[in-house]
Short mmCIF file of C-alpha atoms in Angstrom, two decimals:
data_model
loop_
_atom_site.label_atom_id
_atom_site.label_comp_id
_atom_site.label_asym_id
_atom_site.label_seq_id
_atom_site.Cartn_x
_atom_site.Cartn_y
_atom_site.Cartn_z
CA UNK A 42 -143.41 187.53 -55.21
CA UNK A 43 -140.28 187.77 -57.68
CA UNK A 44 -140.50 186.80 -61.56
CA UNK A 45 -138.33 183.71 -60.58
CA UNK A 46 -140.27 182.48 -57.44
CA UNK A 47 -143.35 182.83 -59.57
CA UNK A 48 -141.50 180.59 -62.53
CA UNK A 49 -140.37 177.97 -59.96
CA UNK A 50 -144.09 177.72 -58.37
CA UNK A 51 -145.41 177.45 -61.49
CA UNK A 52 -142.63 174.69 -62.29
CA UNK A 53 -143.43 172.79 -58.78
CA UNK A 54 -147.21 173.33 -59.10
CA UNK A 55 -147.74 171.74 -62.55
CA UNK A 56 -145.41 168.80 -61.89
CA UNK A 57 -147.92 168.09 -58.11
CA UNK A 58 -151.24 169.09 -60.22
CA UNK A 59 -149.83 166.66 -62.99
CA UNK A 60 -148.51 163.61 -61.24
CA UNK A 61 -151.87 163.92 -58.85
CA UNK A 62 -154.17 163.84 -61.76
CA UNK A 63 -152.39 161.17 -63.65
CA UNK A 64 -152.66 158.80 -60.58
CA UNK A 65 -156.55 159.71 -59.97
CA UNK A 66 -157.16 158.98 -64.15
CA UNK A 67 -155.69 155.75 -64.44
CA UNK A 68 -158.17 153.12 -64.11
CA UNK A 69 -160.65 155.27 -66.09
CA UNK A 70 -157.77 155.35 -68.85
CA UNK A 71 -157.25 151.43 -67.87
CA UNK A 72 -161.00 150.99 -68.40
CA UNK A 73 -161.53 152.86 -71.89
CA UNK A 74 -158.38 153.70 -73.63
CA UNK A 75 -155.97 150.46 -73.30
CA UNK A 76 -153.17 150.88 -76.32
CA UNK A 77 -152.54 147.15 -77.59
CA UNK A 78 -149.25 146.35 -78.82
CA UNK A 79 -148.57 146.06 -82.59
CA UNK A 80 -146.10 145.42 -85.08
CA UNK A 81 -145.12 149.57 -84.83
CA UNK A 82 -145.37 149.48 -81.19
CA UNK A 83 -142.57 149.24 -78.73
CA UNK A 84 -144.24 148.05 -75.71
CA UNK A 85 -145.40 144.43 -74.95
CA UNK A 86 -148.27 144.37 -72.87
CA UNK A 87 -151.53 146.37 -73.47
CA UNK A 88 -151.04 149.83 -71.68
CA UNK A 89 -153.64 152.51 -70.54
CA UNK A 90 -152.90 155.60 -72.80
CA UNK A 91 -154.59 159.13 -72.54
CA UNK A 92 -152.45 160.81 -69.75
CA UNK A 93 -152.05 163.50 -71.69
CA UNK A 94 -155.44 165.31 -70.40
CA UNK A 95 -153.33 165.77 -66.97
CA UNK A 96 -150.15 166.96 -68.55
CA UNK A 97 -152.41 169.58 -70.41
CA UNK A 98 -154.84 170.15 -67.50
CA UNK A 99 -152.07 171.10 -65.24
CA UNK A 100 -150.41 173.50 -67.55
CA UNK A 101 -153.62 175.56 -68.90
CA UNK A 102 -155.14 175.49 -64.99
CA UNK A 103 -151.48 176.38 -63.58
CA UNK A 104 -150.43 178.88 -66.36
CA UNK A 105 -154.26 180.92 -66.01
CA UNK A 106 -153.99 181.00 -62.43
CA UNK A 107 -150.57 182.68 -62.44
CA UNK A 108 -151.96 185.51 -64.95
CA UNK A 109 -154.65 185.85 -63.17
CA UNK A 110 -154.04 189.04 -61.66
CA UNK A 111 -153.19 190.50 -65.63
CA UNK A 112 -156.52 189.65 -67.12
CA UNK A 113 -155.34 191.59 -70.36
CA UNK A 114 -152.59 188.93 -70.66
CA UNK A 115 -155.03 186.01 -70.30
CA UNK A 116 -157.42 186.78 -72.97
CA UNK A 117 -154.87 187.56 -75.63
CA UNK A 118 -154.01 183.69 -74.99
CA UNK A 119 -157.32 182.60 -74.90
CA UNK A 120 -157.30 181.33 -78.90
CA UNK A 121 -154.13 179.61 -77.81
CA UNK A 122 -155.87 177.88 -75.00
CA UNK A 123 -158.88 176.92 -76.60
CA UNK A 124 -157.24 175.70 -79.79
CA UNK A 125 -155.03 173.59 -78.13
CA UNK A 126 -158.32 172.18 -75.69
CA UNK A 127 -159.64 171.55 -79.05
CA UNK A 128 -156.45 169.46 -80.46
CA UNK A 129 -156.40 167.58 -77.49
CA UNK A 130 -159.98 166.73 -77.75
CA UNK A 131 -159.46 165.06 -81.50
CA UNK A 132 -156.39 163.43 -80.08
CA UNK A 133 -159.03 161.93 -77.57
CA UNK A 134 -161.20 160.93 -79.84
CA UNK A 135 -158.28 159.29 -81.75
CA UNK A 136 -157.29 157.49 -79.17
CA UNK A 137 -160.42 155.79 -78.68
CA UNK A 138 -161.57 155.28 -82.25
CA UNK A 139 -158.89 155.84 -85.00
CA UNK A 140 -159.99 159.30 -87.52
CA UNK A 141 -159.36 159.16 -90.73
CA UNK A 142 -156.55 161.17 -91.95
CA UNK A 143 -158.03 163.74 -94.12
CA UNK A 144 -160.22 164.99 -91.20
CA UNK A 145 -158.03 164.31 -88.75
CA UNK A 146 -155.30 166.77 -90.78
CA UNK A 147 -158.15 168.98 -91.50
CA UNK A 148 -159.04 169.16 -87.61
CA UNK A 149 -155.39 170.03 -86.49
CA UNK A 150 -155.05 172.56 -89.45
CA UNK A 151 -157.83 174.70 -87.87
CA UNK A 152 -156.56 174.50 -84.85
CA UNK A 153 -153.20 175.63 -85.52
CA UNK A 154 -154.58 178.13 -88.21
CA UNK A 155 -156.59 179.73 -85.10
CA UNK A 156 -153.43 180.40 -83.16
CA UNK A 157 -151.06 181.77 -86.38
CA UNK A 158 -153.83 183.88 -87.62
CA UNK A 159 -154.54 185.36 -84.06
CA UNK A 160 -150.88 186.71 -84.00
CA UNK A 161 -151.34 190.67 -84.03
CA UNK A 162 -150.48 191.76 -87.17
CA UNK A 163 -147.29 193.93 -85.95
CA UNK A 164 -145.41 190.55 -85.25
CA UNK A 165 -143.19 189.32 -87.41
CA UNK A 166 -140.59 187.26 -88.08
CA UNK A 167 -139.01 188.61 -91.03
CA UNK A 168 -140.72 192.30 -91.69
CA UNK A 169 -139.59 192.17 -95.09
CA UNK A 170 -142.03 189.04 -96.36
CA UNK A 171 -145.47 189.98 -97.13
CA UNK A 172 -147.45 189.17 -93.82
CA UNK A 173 -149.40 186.06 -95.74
CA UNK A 174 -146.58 184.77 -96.76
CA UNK A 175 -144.89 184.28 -93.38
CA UNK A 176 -148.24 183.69 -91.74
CA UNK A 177 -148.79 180.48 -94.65
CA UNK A 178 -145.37 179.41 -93.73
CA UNK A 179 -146.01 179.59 -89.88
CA UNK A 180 -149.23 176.92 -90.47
CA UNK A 181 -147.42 174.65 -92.45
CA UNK A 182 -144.70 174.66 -90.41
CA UNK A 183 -146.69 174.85 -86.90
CA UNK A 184 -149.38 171.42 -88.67
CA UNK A 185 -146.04 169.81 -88.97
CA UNK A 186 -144.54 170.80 -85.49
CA UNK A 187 -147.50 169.48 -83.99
CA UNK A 188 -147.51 166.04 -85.77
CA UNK A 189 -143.81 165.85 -85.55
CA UNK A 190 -143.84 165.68 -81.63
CA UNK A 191 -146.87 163.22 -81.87
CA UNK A 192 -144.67 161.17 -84.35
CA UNK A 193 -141.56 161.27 -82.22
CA UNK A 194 -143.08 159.87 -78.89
CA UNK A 195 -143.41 156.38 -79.45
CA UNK A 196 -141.59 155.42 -76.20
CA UNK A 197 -141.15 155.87 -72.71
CA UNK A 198 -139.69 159.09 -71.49
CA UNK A 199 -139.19 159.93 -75.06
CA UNK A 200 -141.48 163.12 -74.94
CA UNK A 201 -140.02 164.06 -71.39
CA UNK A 202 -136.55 163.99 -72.35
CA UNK A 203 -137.20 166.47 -75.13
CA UNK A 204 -139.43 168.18 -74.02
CA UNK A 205 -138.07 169.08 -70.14
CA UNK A 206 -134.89 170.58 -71.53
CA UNK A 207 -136.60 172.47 -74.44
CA UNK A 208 -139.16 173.99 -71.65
CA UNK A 209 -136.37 174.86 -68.89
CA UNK A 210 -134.11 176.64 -71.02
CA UNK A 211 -137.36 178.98 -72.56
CA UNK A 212 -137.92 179.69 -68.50
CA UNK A 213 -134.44 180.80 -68.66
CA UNK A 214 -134.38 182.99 -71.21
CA UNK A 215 -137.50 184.20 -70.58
CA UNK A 216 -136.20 184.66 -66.96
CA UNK A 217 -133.41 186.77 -68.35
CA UNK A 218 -135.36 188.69 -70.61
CA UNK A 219 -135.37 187.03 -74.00
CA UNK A 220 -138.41 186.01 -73.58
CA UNK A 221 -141.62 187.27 -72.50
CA UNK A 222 -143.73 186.74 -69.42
CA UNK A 223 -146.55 184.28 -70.41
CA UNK A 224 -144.48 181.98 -73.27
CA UNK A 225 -142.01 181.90 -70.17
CA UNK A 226 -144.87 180.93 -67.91
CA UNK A 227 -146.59 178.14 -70.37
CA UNK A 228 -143.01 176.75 -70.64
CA UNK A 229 -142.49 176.09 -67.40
CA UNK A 230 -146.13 174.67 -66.82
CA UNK A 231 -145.24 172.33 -69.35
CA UNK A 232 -141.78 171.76 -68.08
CA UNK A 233 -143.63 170.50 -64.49
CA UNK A 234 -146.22 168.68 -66.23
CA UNK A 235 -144.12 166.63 -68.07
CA UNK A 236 -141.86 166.29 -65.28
CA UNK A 237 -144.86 164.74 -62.66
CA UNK A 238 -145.65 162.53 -65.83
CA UNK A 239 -142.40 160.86 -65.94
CA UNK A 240 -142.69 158.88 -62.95
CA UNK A 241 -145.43 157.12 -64.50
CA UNK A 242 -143.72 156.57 -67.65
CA UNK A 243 -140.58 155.01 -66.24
CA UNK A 244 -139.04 152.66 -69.54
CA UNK A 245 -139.73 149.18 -68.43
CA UNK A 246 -141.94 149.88 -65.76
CA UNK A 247 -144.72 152.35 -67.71
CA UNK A 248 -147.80 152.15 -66.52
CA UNK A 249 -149.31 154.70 -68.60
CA UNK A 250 -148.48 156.50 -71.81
CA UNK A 251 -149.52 160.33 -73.14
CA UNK A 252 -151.33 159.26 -75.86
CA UNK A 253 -152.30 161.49 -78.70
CA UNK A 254 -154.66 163.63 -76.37
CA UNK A 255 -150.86 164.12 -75.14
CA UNK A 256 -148.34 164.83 -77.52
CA UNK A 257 -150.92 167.06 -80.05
CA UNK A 258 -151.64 169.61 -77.69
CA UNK A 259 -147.80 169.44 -76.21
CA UNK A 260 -146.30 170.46 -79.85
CA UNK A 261 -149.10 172.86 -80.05
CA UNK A 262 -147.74 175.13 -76.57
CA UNK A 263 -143.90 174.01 -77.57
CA UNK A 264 -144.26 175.18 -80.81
CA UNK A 265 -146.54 178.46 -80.05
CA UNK A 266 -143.45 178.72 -77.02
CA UNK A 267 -140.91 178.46 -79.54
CA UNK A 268 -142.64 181.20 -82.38
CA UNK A 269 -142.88 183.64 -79.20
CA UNK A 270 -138.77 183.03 -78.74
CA UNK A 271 -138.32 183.85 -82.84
CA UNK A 272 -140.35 186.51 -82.79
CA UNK A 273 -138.33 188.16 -80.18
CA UNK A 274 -135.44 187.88 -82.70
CA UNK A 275 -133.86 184.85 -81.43
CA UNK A 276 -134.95 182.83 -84.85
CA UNK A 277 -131.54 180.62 -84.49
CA UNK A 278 -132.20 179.92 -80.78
CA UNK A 279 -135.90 178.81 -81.67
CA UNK A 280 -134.32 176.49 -84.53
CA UNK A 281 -131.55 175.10 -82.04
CA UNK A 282 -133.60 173.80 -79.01
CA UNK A 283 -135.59 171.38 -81.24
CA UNK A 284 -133.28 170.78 -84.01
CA UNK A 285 -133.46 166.99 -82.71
CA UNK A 286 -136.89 166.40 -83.07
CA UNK A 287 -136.94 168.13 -86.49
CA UNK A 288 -133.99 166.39 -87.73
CA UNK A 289 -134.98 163.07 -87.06
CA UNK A 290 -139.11 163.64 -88.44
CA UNK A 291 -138.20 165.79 -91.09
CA UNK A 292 -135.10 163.19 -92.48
CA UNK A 293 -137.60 159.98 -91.46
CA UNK A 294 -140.29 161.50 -93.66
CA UNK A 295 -137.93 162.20 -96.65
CA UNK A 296 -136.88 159.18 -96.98
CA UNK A 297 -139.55 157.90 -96.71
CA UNK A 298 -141.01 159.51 -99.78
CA UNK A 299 -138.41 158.70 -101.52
CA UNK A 300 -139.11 154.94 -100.82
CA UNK A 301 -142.44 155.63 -102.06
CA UNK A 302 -143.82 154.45 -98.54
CA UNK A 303 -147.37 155.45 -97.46
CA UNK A 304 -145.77 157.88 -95.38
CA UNK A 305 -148.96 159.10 -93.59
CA UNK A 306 -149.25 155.68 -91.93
CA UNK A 307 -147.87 154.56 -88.66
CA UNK A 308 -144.53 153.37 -88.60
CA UNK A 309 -141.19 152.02 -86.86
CA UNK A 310 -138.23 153.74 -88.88
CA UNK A 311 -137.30 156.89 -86.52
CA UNK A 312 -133.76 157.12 -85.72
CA UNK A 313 -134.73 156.87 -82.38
CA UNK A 314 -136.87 153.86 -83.26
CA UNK A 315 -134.29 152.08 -85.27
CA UNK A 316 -132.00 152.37 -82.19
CA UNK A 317 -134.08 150.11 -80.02
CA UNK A 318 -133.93 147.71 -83.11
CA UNK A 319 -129.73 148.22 -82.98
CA UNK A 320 -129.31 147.34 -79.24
CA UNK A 321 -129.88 150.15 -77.60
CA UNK A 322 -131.55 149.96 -74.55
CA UNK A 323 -135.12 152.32 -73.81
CA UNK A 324 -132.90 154.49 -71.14
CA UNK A 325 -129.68 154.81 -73.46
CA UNK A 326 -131.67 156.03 -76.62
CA UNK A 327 -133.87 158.92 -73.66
CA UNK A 328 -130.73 159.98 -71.98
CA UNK A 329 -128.44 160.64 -74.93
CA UNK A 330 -131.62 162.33 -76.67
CA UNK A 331 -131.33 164.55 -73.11
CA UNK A 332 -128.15 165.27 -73.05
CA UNK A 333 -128.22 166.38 -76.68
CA UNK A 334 -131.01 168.61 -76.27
CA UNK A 335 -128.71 170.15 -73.03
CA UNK A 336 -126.10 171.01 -75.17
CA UNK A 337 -128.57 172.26 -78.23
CA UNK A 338 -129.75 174.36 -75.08
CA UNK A 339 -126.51 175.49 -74.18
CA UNK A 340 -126.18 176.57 -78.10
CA UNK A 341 -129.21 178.66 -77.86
CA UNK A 342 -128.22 180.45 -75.14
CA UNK A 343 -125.19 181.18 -76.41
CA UNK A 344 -127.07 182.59 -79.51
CA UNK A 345 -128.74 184.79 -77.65
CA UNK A 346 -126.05 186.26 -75.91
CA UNK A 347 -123.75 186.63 -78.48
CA UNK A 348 -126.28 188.42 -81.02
CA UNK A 349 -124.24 187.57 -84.16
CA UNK A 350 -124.65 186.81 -87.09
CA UNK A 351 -121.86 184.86 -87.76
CA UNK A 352 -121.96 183.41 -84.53
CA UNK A 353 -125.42 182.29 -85.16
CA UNK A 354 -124.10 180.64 -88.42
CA UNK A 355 -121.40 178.21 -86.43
CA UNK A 356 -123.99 177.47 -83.60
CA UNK A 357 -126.29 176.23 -86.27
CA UNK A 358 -123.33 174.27 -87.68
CA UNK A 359 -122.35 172.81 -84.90
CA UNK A 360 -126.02 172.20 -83.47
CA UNK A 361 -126.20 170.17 -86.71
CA UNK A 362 -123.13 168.61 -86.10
CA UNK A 363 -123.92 167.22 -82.90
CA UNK A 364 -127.59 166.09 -84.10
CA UNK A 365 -125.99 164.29 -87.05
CA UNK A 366 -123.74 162.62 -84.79
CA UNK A 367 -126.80 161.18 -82.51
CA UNK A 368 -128.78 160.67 -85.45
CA UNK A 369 -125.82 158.08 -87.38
CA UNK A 370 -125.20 156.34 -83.95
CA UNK A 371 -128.90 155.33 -83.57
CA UNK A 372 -128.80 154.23 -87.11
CA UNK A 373 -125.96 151.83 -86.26
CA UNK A 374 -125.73 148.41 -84.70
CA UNK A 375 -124.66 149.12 -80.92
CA UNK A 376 -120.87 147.51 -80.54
#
């Protein structure tokens, strides 16, 4: 079977294996891990969370069975794997019965330590850093990643709409050669999985939600997806395909500071958030976060076949651009 038949049955596989297991954990979810609304939430009736363990399930399962037959391949990602099992069980556990934040932090900082200081120590971003250094900066940034995409999916579809584009395009480039087999693979995994969640996450009609067991684990493969794309040299690509998610945490949490807000708590002040608050509707604020993380794909790919500096420079800028555009609509009242 060809490299892209394999992609698409891993694609089709992990979207049936998904949407199945989501339907068959519902009323245990129903029964044990209701989220009630609050003042930070943006749905109005109490709503099984917790579907995350099928998005995850179906990506790990889908992902080992296509390397099965390159055993080699499977064990080097066996830290990922269990590390992000691991996340996803304290994102359980959260779900349930609220951690504290200092373990909680402490928890996903392991986890995501286990998976940056796995790397082999021939990988690198930038050669010329001294290996701690860029292997400090990958935790801090990767602990962030992974809290980021838990922060940003606080409504229906949100998660899907970023994170189905983000995932196809890495199966495309990995499909063309920027990328390498199993990053490729987990990306389109998680690209299905997300996709055979969506049904059940329809805005106005969701009947579950991801829940933290969810989204941790998610920014955990995205963001070990995305290193994989860097460290293949394509460090402007792997900024550009979440540059919307980043943008709007990263910018949310500044100003927050600055406000001298307990930033560490739950909250309603996203851009994407704010948006619902400004008249726009669950569907407008998901479909132009879609389309602008099409066109940030259509940047990256341009990025990577241009191989230019320069080039790299204006596809930041106008990657940027177009975020900043998105990001001062949503902070405006809809005319």
């Amino acid at each position: 079977m060809g490299t892209s038949l394999v992609t698409l049955f891993v694609f089709v596989s992990a979207a049936v294996g998904c949407a199945a297991l989501t339907w068959a954990l519902m009323p245990l979810l129903a029964r044990y891990a209701l989220a009630r609304p609050n003042a930070r939430s943006s749905h109005k009736i109490p709503t099984p969370q917790g579907a995350g363990i099928a998005v995850i399930v179906a990506t790990l399962v889908v992902t080992a069975l296509a390397l099965g037959l390159t055993a080699p391949t499977l064990l080097a990602l066996l830290p990922l794997f269990a590390a992000t099992v691991v996340i996803a069980i304290v994102g359980a556990v959260d779900d349930i019965r609220p951690i504290p934040v200092l373990p909680r932090f402490a928890l996903q900082a392991l986890c995501v330590g286990a998976v940056v200081l796995t790397l082999p120590f021939d990988e690198q971003i930038i050669p010329t850093l001294p290996l701690w250094l860029e292997r400090t900066a990958l935790l801090i940034g990767g602990l962030w990643f992974v809290n980021l995409v838990n922060f940003m999916d606080g409504l229906d579809w949100m998660t899907a709409a970023e994170g189905v584009p983000v995932t196809a395009a890495l199966a495309v480039f990995g499909l063309l050669g920027a990328l390498t087999q199993s990053p490729m693979l987990i990306a389109a995994a998680l690209g299905g999985a997300l996709l055979g969640f969506a049904p059940f996450n329809r805005p106005g009609a969701a009947k579950v939600f991801l829940g933290d067991v969810g989204s941790l684990p998610i920014g955990l493969l995205l963001g070990w997806c995305l290193l994989q794309l860097a460290l293949q040299g394509h460090v402007t690509a792997a900024l550009l395909l979440p540059l919307y998610y980043l943008a709007d945490s990263t910018l949310t949490l500044l100003r927050r500071m600055l406000r001298r807000e307990p930033f560490w708590l739950a909250h309603r002040s996203h851009f994407y958030q704010r948006a619902t608050d400004n008249g726009f509707s669950v569907r407008e604020v998901t479909r132009l976060v879609f389309l602008t993380n099409l066109a940030l794909a259509l940047l990256a790919g341009l990025s990577i076949a241009l191989k230019s500096i320069a080039a790299d420079g204006a596809l930041l800028a106008v990657g940027a651009a177009v975020v900043a555009a998105l990001l001062m609509r949503f902070a405006r009242r809809k005319a």
